């Protein structure tokens, strides 16, 4: 019998159960993952990213207000009929795209007791196979396929893989931070600039104590052994069960294979932060053929005129 733990990754878990307090009051009755990034909600970019990496079984770990997300990926017959009657086939196609994007599943976190706890809620659906985790408010530009690289590292080395990004040293206290080993190994691509062996992890360290400037960002490929580790992980920083703490245990013990880091140098957008969200919308809209030329011209005038002051 084949061992699913050694098999390919086919499932993605997307966490969307956080409270989104940084975006209140917009997120009082609407999940932050439904905020529009140009004309698609953030969550749709994330689901499309999973599918582009070959993972079309997508489990969303949701919390309160899950209806808006479920409805978004479901059919809306009235809307489709109205667009059809008007002959607006382009918009009709865009509405239908959201339904066929992936094989969607949902589970509920109940109490938002941290990212580690949200991942644990996926245990039954995931079973004994490795899986990917994507944070629903963290967007990776589709032109920079990070997840595909991470899946490839898992295929070659087993264990788990985290995405890392260099951040200014004085901002590392906002992230999980990785201690890494750059020592090259024989017959191995680890220890290169962009694939490193993770030896330790710490959630939101004090700037002075941070082992590096490598921050953990919202993409993971995890060995299913993480579930056992999470069950034994006590609440950590902020009283929450931290995924970083479980990965720290795995990196230090090596019990469920190595933990590697892929150092990402592409474009990442944190849509859970108000300023980053605004920048994301402007950047992505500027790149669009339909909106970009007019928006760029307007921005130039706006900035040139002292920003509307
Ligand atoms: P954040 O750290 O951004 O927390 O979560 P948050 O509660 O969503 O937002 P703020 O900080 O209050 O504004 C990172 C990711 O982990 C998920 C979130 O949905 C987001 O994808 N998460 C966090 C859960 O699913 N459950 C939790 O209990 C906590």
mmCIF file of C-alpha atoms and ligand atoms in Angstrom:
data_model
loop_
_atom_site.group_PDB
_atom_site.id
_atom_site.type_symbol
_atom_site.label_atom_id
_atom_site.label_comp_id
_atom_site.label_asym_id
_atom_site.label_seq_id
_atom_site.Cartn_x
_atom_site.Cartn_y
_atom_site.Cartn_z
ATOM 1 C CA UNK A 1 0.000 0.000 0.000
ATOM 2 C CA UNK A 2 1.330 3.478 -0.781
ATOM 3 C CA UNK A 3 1.971 5.804 2.106
ATOM 4 C CA UNK A 4 -0.043 9.041 1.652
ATOM 5 C CA UNK A 5 2.484 10.927 3.795
ATOM 6 C CA UNK A 6 5.086 10.266 1.101
ATOM 7 C CA UNK A 7 2.743 11.122 -1.777
ATOM 8 C CA UNK A 8 2.135 14.374 -3.634
ATOM 9 C CA UNK A 9 0.454 17.464 -2.232
ATOM 10 C CA UNK A 10 -3.078 17.794 -3.602
ATOM 11 C CA UNK A 11 -4.914 19.841 -0.976
ATOM 12 C CA UNK A 12 -4.711 23.472 0.036
ATOM 13 C CA UNK A 13 -5.967 24.877 3.320
ATOM 14 C CA UNK A 14 -6.769 28.590 3.326
ATOM 15 C CA UNK A 15 -7.265 30.249 6.702
ATOM 16 C CA UNK A 16 -9.860 33.019 6.853
ATOM 17 C CA UNK A 17 -11.075 32.825 10.446
ATOM 18 C CA UNK A 18 -9.137 35.712 12.009
ATOM 19 C CA UNK A 19 -10.974 38.693 13.481
ATOM 20 C CA UNK A 20 -9.391 41.257 11.168
ATOM 21 C CA UNK A 21 -9.261 43.888 13.904
ATOM 22 C CA UNK A 22 -6.795 46.093 12.004
ATOM 23 C CA UNK A 23 -9.489 46.779 9.425
ATOM 24 C CA UNK A 24 -12.404 47.635 11.696
ATOM 25 C CA UNK A 25 -15.091 48.783 11.204
ATOM 26 C CA UNK A 26 -14.967 47.513 7.581
ATOM 27 C CA UNK A 27 -14.522 43.968 8.893
ATOM 28 C CA UNK A 28 -17.261 44.093 11.501
ATOM 29 C CA UNK A 29 -19.729 42.152 9.334
ATOM 30 C CA UNK A 30 -17.521 41.290 6.336
ATOM 31 C CA UNK A 31 -14.412 39.102 6.446
ATOM 32 C CA UNK A 32 -11.279 41.039 5.446
ATOM 33 C CA UNK A 33 -10.645 38.402 2.781
ATOM 34 C CA UNK A 34 -13.760 39.673 0.959
ATOM 35 C CA UNK A 35 -12.420 43.236 0.633
ATOM 36 C CA UNK A 36 -12.033 43.998 -3.087
ATOM 37 C CA UNK A 37 -8.575 44.169 -4.582
ATOM 38 C CA UNK A 38 -9.519 46.100 -7.736
ATOM 39 C CA UNK A 39 -12.558 43.994 -8.716
ATOM 40 C CA UNK A 40 -11.972 40.612 -7.077
ATOM 41 C CA UNK A 41 -12.009 39.851 -3.360
ATOM 42 C CA UNK A 42 -8.586 39.049 -1.889
ATOM 43 C CA UNK A 43 -9.614 35.449 -1.227
ATOM 44 C CA UNK A 44 -10.194 34.799 -4.919
ATOM 45 C CA UNK A 45 -6.576 35.636 -5.769
ATOM 46 C CA UNK A 46 -5.442 33.192 -3.066
ATOM 47 C CA UNK A 47 -7.685 30.356 -4.273
ATOM 48 C CA UNK A 48 -6.562 30.989 -7.874
ATOM 49 C CA UNK A 49 -2.935 30.795 -6.712
ATOM 50 C CA UNK A 50 -3.530 27.380 -5.124
ATOM 51 C CA UNK A 51 -5.195 26.132 -8.302
ATOM 52 C CA UNK A 52 -2.375 27.510 -10.480
ATOM 53 C CA UNK A 53 0.053 25.441 -8.372
ATOM 54 C CA UNK A 54 -2.022 22.306 -9.101
ATOM 55 C CA UNK A 55 -4.005 22.212 -5.837
ATOM 56 C CA UNK A 56 -7.667 22.312 -6.760
ATOM 57 C CA UNK A 57 -9.022 20.758 -3.543
ATOM 58 C CA UNK A 58 -9.325 23.835 -1.353
ATOM 59 C CA UNK A 59 -10.529 23.829 2.254
ATOM 60 C CA UNK A 60 -11.371 27.218 3.724
ATOM 61 C CA UNK A 61 -11.137 27.418 7.503
ATOM 62 C CA UNK A 62 -13.743 30.053 8.225
ATOM 63 C CA UNK A 63 -15.117 31.781 11.275
ATOM 64 C CA UNK A 64 -18.030 34.092 11.809
ATOM 65 C CA UNK A 65 -19.368 35.832 8.700
ATOM 66 C CA UNK A 66 -18.507 32.845 6.560
ATOM 67 C CA UNK A 67 -21.605 33.260 4.404
ATOM 68 C CA UNK A 68 -20.156 35.994 2.221
ATOM 69 C CA UNK A 69 -17.187 33.785 1.309
ATOM 70 C CA UNK A 70 -19.285 30.678 0.647
ATOM 71 C CA UNK A 71 -21.695 32.702 -1.459
ATOM 72 C CA UNK A 72 -18.845 34.156 -3.469
ATOM 73 C CA UNK A 73 -17.723 30.711 -4.631
ATOM 74 C CA UNK A 74 -21.283 29.502 -5.208
ATOM 75 C CA UNK A 75 -23.673 30.131 -8.081
ATOM 76 C CA UNK A 76 -25.860 33.226 -8.072
ATOM 77 C CA UNK A 77 -28.684 32.277 -10.408
ATOM 78 C CA UNK A 78 -30.531 35.606 -10.211
ATOM 79 C CA UNK A 79 -27.437 37.583 -11.097
ATOM 80 C CA UNK A 80 -26.508 35.205 -13.904
ATOM 81 C CA UNK A 81 -30.039 35.372 -15.349
ATOM 82 C CA UNK A 82 -30.039 39.181 -15.195
ATOM 83 C CA UNK A 83 -26.654 39.432 -16.967
ATOM 84 C CA UNK A 84 -27.761 36.898 -19.562
ATOM 85 C CA UNK A 85 -30.987 38.820 -20.224
ATOM 86 C CA UNK A 86 -28.954 41.989 -20.743
ATOM 87 C CA UNK A 87 -26.551 40.158 -23.058
ATOM 88 C CA UNK A 88 -23.614 41.140 -20.819
ATOM 89 C CA UNK A 89 -21.625 38.012 -21.566
ATOM 90 C CA UNK A 90 -18.277 39.351 -20.412
ATOM 91 C CA UNK A 91 -19.477 40.015 -16.861
ATOM 92 C CA UNK A 92 -21.439 36.775 -16.903
ATOM 93 C CA UNK A 93 -18.215 34.880 -17.644
ATOM 94 C CA UNK A 94 -16.426 36.665 -14.800
ATOM 95 C CA UNK A 95 -19.204 35.752 -12.363
ATOM 96 C CA UNK A 96 -19.125 32.108 -13.469
ATOM 97 C CA UNK A 97 -15.323 31.922 -13.150
ATOM 98 C CA UNK A 98 -15.670 32.209 -9.373
ATOM 99 C CA UNK A 99 -17.729 29.016 -9.217
ATOM 100 C CA UNK A 100 -15.578 26.653 -11.242
ATOM 101 C CA UNK A 101 -12.277 27.845 -9.851
ATOM 102 C CA UNK A 102 -11.748 24.895 -7.462
ATOM 103 C CA UNK A 103 -13.352 22.051 -5.541
ATOM 104 C CA UNK A 104 -14.258 24.127 -2.470
ATOM 105 C CA UNK A 105 -14.748 22.783 1.063
ATOM 106 C CA UNK A 106 -15.456 24.624 4.289
ATOM 107 C CA UNK A 107 -14.900 23.987 7.957
ATOM 108 C CA UNK A 108 -15.433 26.268 10.872
ATOM 109 C CA UNK A 109 -12.913 27.292 13.518
ATOM 110 C CA UNK A 110 -15.411 28.366 16.179
ATOM 111 C CA UNK A 111 -13.147 30.331 18.501
ATOM 112 C CA UNK A 112 -10.304 32.106 16.722
ATOM 113 C CA UNK A 113 -7.580 30.598 18.920
ATOM 114 C CA UNK A 114 -4.710 31.304 16.563
ATOM 115 C CA UNK A 115 -3.333 30.233 13.199
ATOM 116 C CA UNK A 116 -2.035 26.918 14.605
ATOM 117 C CA UNK A 117 -5.505 26.118 15.888
ATOM 118 C CA UNK A 118 -7.047 27.068 12.519
ATOM 119 C CA UNK A 119 -4.688 24.643 10.758
ATOM 120 C CA UNK A 120 -5.584 21.918 13.259
ATOM 121 C CA UNK A 121 -9.244 22.354 12.260
ATOM 122 C CA UNK A 122 -8.223 21.034 8.811
ATOM 123 C CA UNK A 123 -6.881 17.710 10.173
ATOM 124 C CA UNK A 124 -9.892 15.566 9.301
ATOM 125 C CA UNK A 125 -10.157 16.882 5.731
ATOM 126 C CA UNK A 126 -6.419 16.652 5.069
ATOM 127 C CA UNK A 127 -5.841 13.172 6.546
ATOM 128 C CA UNK A 128 -2.349 11.688 6.312
ATOM 129 C CA UNK A 129 -1.037 13.525 3.270
ATOM 130 C CA UNK A 130 1.185 16.592 3.048
ATOM 131 C CA UNK A 131 -0.723 19.795 2.322
ATOM 132 C CA UNK A 132 -0.312 23.500 1.638
ATOM 133 C CA UNK A 133 -1.493 26.360 3.857
ATOM 134 C CA UNK A 134 -2.193 29.805 2.427
ATOM 135 C CA UNK A 135 -3.235 32.786 4.547
ATOM 136 C CA UNK A 136 -6.310 34.342 2.996
ATOM 137 C CA UNK A 137 -5.167 37.950 3.341
ATOM 138 C CA UNK A 138 -1.620 37.423 2.052
ATOM 139 C CA UNK A 139 -1.379 37.805 -1.745
ATOM 140 C CA UNK A 140 1.527 36.608 -3.862
ATOM 141 C CA UNK A 141 1.706 38.132 -7.318
ATOM 142 C CA UNK A 142 0.719 35.462 -9.887
ATOM 143 C CA UNK A 143 3.807 36.437 -11.912
ATOM 144 C CA UNK A 144 6.054 35.159 -9.059
ATOM 145 C CA UNK A 145 5.037 31.512 -8.514
ATOM 146 C CA UNK A 146 6.284 30.910 -4.961
ATOM 147 C CA UNK A 147 4.015 27.990 -4.077
ATOM 148 C CA UNK A 148 5.188 25.931 -7.050
ATOM 149 C CA UNK A 149 8.805 26.305 -5.887
ATOM 150 C CA UNK A 150 7.817 25.288 -2.351
ATOM 151 C CA UNK A 151 5.998 22.180 -3.595
ATOM 152 C CA UNK A 152 9.083 21.245 -5.569
ATOM 153 C CA UNK A 153 11.260 21.564 -2.435
ATOM 154 C CA UNK A 154 8.855 19.274 -0.554
ATOM 155 C CA UNK A 155 9.006 16.719 -3.399
ATOM 156 C CA UNK A 156 12.797 16.690 -3.311
ATOM 157 C CA UNK A 157 13.451 16.880 0.428
ATOM 158 C CA UNK A 158 10.251 15.787 2.218
ATOM 159 C CA UNK A 159 9.384 17.436 5.543
ATOM 160 C CA UNK A 160 7.898 20.914 5.600
ATOM 161 C CA UNK A 161 8.607 24.134 3.754
ATOM 162 C CA UNK A 162 8.015 27.729 4.850
ATOM 163 C CA UNK A 163 8.135 30.897 2.758
ATOM 164 C CA UNK A 164 10.618 33.506 3.982
ATOM 165 C CA UNK A 165 11.143 37.110 3.015
ATOM 166 C CA UNK A 166 13.872 39.541 4.062
ATOM 167 C CA UNK A 167 12.430 42.500 5.969
ATOM 168 C CA UNK A 168 14.083 45.608 7.428
ATOM 169 C CA UNK A 169 15.679 44.572 10.747
ATOM 170 C CA UNK A 170 13.462 46.924 12.770
ATOM 171 C CA UNK A 171 10.282 45.267 11.431
ATOM 172 C CA UNK A 172 11.109 41.640 12.230
ATOM 173 C CA UNK A 173 9.148 41.913 15.502
ATOM 174 C CA UNK A 174 5.939 41.906 13.394
ATOM 175 C CA UNK A 175 6.581 38.411 11.990
ATOM 176 C CA UNK A 176 7.654 34.886 12.775
ATOM 177 C CA UNK A 177 11.429 34.833 12.301
ATOM 178 C CA UNK A 178 13.666 31.971 11.085
ATOM 179 C CA UNK A 179 17.165 30.964 12.109
ATOM 180 C CA UNK A 180 18.673 29.276 9.079
ATOM 181 C CA UNK A 181 21.679 27.205 8.124
ATOM 182 C CA UNK A 182 23.360 28.261 4.897
ATOM 183 C CA UNK A 183 25.926 25.464 4.949
ATOM 184 C CA UNK A 184 25.852 23.794 1.533
ATOM 185 C CA UNK A 185 25.234 20.043 1.565
ATOM 186 C CA UNK A 186 26.571 17.532 -0.879
ATOM 187 C CA UNK A 187 24.222 16.544 -3.736
ATOM 188 C CA UNK A 188 21.735 19.033 -2.434
ATOM 189 C CA UNK A 189 20.515 22.503 -3.403
ATOM 190 C CA UNK A 190 19.914 23.613 0.189
ATOM 191 C CA UNK A 191 22.257 26.250 1.530
ATOM 192 C CA UNK A 192 21.861 28.213 -1.712
ATOM 193 C CA UNK A 193 20.673 31.800 -1.476
ATOM 194 C CA UNK A 194 17.021 30.938 -1.933
ATOM 195 C CA UNK A 195 16.599 27.488 -0.328
ATOM 196 C CA UNK A 196 17.789 27.221 3.259
ATOM 197 C CA UNK A 197 17.500 24.729 6.078
ATOM 198 C CA UNK A 198 15.493 26.199 8.978
ATOM 199 C CA UNK A 199 17.047 25.352 12.357
ATOM 200 C CA UNK A 200 14.770 27.378 14.628
ATOM 201 C CA UNK A 201 11.775 29.717 14.505
ATOM 202 C CA UNK A 202 10.487 32.353 16.877
ATOM 203 C CA UNK A 203 7.154 34.210 16.716
ATOM 204 C CA UNK A 204 7.445 38.019 16.772
ATOM 205 C CA UNK A 205 10.858 38.288 18.504
ATOM 206 C CA UNK A 206 12.214 41.474 20.048
ATOM 207 C CA UNK A 207 14.311 43.206 17.391
ATOM 208 C CA UNK A 208 17.475 42.753 19.483
ATOM 209 C CA UNK A 209 16.892 38.999 19.896
ATOM 210 C CA UNK A 210 15.901 38.148 16.307
ATOM 211 C CA UNK A 211 18.105 35.402 14.840
ATOM 212 C CA UNK A 212 17.884 36.880 11.301
ATOM 213 C CA UNK A 213 16.012 39.312 9.080
ATOM 214 C CA UNK A 214 14.077 36.415 7.481
ATOM 215 C CA UNK A 215 10.353 36.728 8.158
ATOM 216 C CA UNK A 216 7.868 33.890 7.718
ATOM 217 C CA UNK A 217 5.162 34.912 5.228
ATOM 218 C CA UNK A 218 1.781 33.313 4.559
ATOM 219 C CA UNK A 219 2.624 30.179 2.555
ATOM 220 C CA UNK A 220 3.501 26.773 3.986
ATOM 221 C CA UNK A 221 3.804 23.210 2.720
ATOM 222 C CA UNK A 222 3.401 20.977 5.742
ATOM 223 C CA UNK A 223 4.070 17.385 6.610
ATOM 224 C CA UNK A 224 0.906 15.844 8.154
ATOM 225 C CA UNK A 225 2.977 15.197 11.306
ATOM 226 C CA UNK A 226 2.282 18.864 12.088
ATOM 227 C CA UNK A 227 -1.175 17.906 13.409
ATOM 228 C CA UNK A 228 0.257 15.790 16.242
ATOM 229 C CA UNK A 229 2.685 18.550 17.088
ATOM 230 C CA UNK A 230 -0.081 21.184 17.070
ATOM 231 C CA UNK A 231 -2.205 19.064 19.430
ATOM 232 C CA UNK A 232 0.655 19.240 21.916
ATOM 233 C CA UNK A 233 1.459 22.930 21.355
ATOM 234 C CA UNK A 234 0.393 25.211 24.211
ATOM 235 C CA UNK A 235 -0.899 28.711 23.558
ATOM 236 C CA UNK A 236 2.056 31.010 22.935
ATOM 237 C CA UNK A 237 2.337 34.672 22.034
ATOM 238 C CA UNK A 238 -0.967 36.535 22.448
ATOM 239 C CA UNK A 239 -2.494 33.458 24.123
ATOM 240 C CA UNK A 240 -2.900 31.889 20.653
ATOM 241 C CA UNK A 241 -1.804 28.476 19.382
ATOM 242 C CA UNK A 242 0.955 29.511 17.019
ATOM 243 C CA UNK A 243 1.836 27.578 13.877
ATOM 244 C CA UNK A 244 5.343 29.018 14.244
ATOM 245 C CA UNK A 245 5.718 27.268 17.616
ATOM 246 C CA UNK A 246 4.755 23.890 16.123
ATOM 247 C CA UNK A 247 7.198 24.399 13.245
ATOM 248 C CA UNK A 248 9.892 25.351 15.748
ATOM 249 C CA UNK A 249 9.414 21.980 17.480
ATOM 250 C CA UNK A 250 9.621 20.217 14.101
ATOM 251 C CA UNK A 251 12.700 22.161 12.959
ATOM 252 C CA UNK A 252 14.544 21.449 16.200
ATOM 253 C CA UNK A 253 13.635 17.755 16.491
ATOM 254 C CA UNK A 254 13.587 16.759 12.829
ATOM 255 C CA UNK A 255 10.948 14.169 13.842
ATOM 256 C CA UNK A 256 8.717 14.855 10.834
ATOM 257 C CA UNK A 257 11.465 15.550 8.326
ATOM 258 C CA UNK A 258 13.453 18.722 7.781
ATOM 259 C CA UNK A 259 11.995 22.221 7.641
ATOM 260 C CA UNK A 260 13.229 24.191 4.656
ATOM 261 C CA UNK A 261 12.721 27.823 3.812
ATOM 262 C CA UNK A 262 12.278 29.294 0.344
ATOM 263 C CA UNK A 263 13.533 32.878 0.385
ATOM 264 C CA UNK A 264 11.082 34.831 -1.740
ATOM 265 C CA UNK A 265 12.150 37.965 -3.555
ATOM 266 C CA UNK A 266 8.993 38.540 -5.575
ATOM 267 C CA UNK A 267 5.921 40.682 -5.024
ATOM 268 C CA UNK A 268 3.838 40.051 -1.911
ATOM 269 C CA UNK A 269 0.850 42.084 -0.758
ATOM 270 C CA UNK A 270 -0.420 42.047 2.836
ATOM 271 C CA UNK A 271 -4.055 43.015 2.392
ATOM 272 C CA UNK A 272 -4.800 42.693 6.120
ATOM 273 C CA UNK A 273 -2.924 45.936 6.787
ATOM 274 C CA UNK A 274 -4.679 49.151 5.734
ATOM 275 C CA UNK A 275 -1.712 50.935 4.173
ATOM 276 C CA UNK A 276 -0.455 47.789 2.428
ATOM 277 C CA UNK A 277 -3.990 47.145 1.191
ATOM 278 C CA UNK A 278 -4.199 50.603 -0.393
ATOM 279 C CA UNK A 279 -0.805 50.146 -2.056
ATOM 280 C CA UNK A 280 -1.867 46.728 -3.340
ATOM 281 C CA UNK A 281 -5.013 48.056 -5.003
ATOM 282 C CA UNK A 282 -3.086 50.893 -6.668
ATOM 283 C CA UNK A 283 -0.222 48.648 -7.840
ATOM 284 C CA UNK A 284 -2.448 45.936 -9.282
ATOM 285 C CA UNK A 285 -4.825 48.441 -10.891
ATOM 286 C CA UNK A 286 -1.869 50.281 -12.478
ATOM 287 C CA UNK A 287 -0.765 46.979 -14.060
ATOM 288 C CA UNK A 288 -4.181 46.313 -15.604
ATOM 289 C CA UNK A 289 -4.749 46.979 -19.284
ATOM 290 C CA UNK A 290 -8.301 48.233 -18.764
ATOM 291 C CA UNK A 291 -7.653 50.555 -15.808
ATOM 292 C CA UNK A 292 -3.896 51.128 -15.726
ATOM 293 C CA UNK A 293 -3.393 53.876 -18.346
ATOM 294 C CA UNK A 294 -6.119 56.158 -16.926
ATOM 295 C CA UNK A 295 -5.162 55.503 -13.313
ATOM 296 C CA UNK A 296 -1.463 56.119 -13.935
ATOM 297 C CA UNK A 297 -2.239 59.403 -15.720
ATOM 298 C CA UNK A 298 -4.507 60.482 -12.866
ATOM 299 C CA UNK A 299 -1.931 59.508 -10.221
ATOM 300 C CA UNK A 300 0.725 61.543 -12.002
ATOM 301 C CA UNK A 301 -1.514 64.643 -11.973
ATOM 302 C CA UNK A 302 -2.581 63.985 -8.395
ATOM 303 C CA UNK A 303 0.984 63.692 -7.099
ATOM 304 C CA UNK A 304 2.171 66.553 -9.315
ATOM 305 C CA UNK A 305 -0.553 68.821 -7.905
ATOM 306 C CA UNK A 306 0.586 68.243 -4.334
ATOM 307 C CA UNK A 307 -1.718 65.222 -3.822
ATOM 308 C CA UNK A 308 -5.008 66.976 -3.943
ATOM 309 C CA UNK A 309 -4.165 69.312 -1.059
HETATM 310 P P1 LIG B 1 -3.715 37.733 11.463
HETATM 311 O O1 LIG B 1 -2.485 37.716 12.281
HETATM 312 O O2 LIG B 1 -3.728 38.664 10.294
HETATM 313 O O3 LIG B 1 -4.928 38.016 12.455
HETATM 314 O O4 LIG B 1 -4.000 36.264 10.974
HETATM 315 P P2 LIG B 1 -6.397 38.460 12.126
HETATM 316 O O5 LIG B 1 -7.208 38.227 13.335
HETATM 317 O O6 LIG B 1 -6.891 37.807 10.883
HETATM 318 O O7 LIG B 1 -6.293 40.043 11.811
HETATM 319 P P3 LIG B 1 -5.966 41.282 12.771
HETATM 320 O O8 LIG B 1 -4.517 41.164 13.132
HETATM 321 O O9 LIG B 1 -6.894 41.200 13.959
HETATM 322 O O10 LIG B 1 -6.262 42.483 11.922
HETATM 323 C C1 LIG B 1 -3.216 35.652 9.979
HETATM 324 C C2 LIG B 1 -4.021 34.600 9.274
HETATM 325 O O11 LIG B 1 -4.455 33.610 10.178
HETATM 326 C C3 LIG B 1 -5.864 33.475 10.137
HETATM 327 C C4 LIG B 1 -6.363 34.789 9.588
HETATM 328 O O12 LIG B 1 -7.629 34.636 8.973
HETATM 329 C C5 LIG B 1 -5.268 35.115 8.595
HETATM 330 O O13 LIG B 1 -5.431 34.339 7.404
HETATM 331 N N1 LIG B 1 -6.332 33.169 11.501
HETATM 332 C C6 LIG B 1 -5.808 33.829 12.562
HETATM 333 C C7 LIG B 1 -7.289 32.201 11.674
HETATM 334 O O14 LIG B 1 -7.788 31.597 10.691
HETATM 335 N N2 LIG B 1 -7.699 31.913 12.939
HETATM 336 C C8 LIG B 1 -7.178 32.542 14.021
HETATM 337 O O15 LIG B 1 -7.590 32.197 15.155
HETATM 338 C C9 LIG B 1 -6.229 33.529 13.830
#
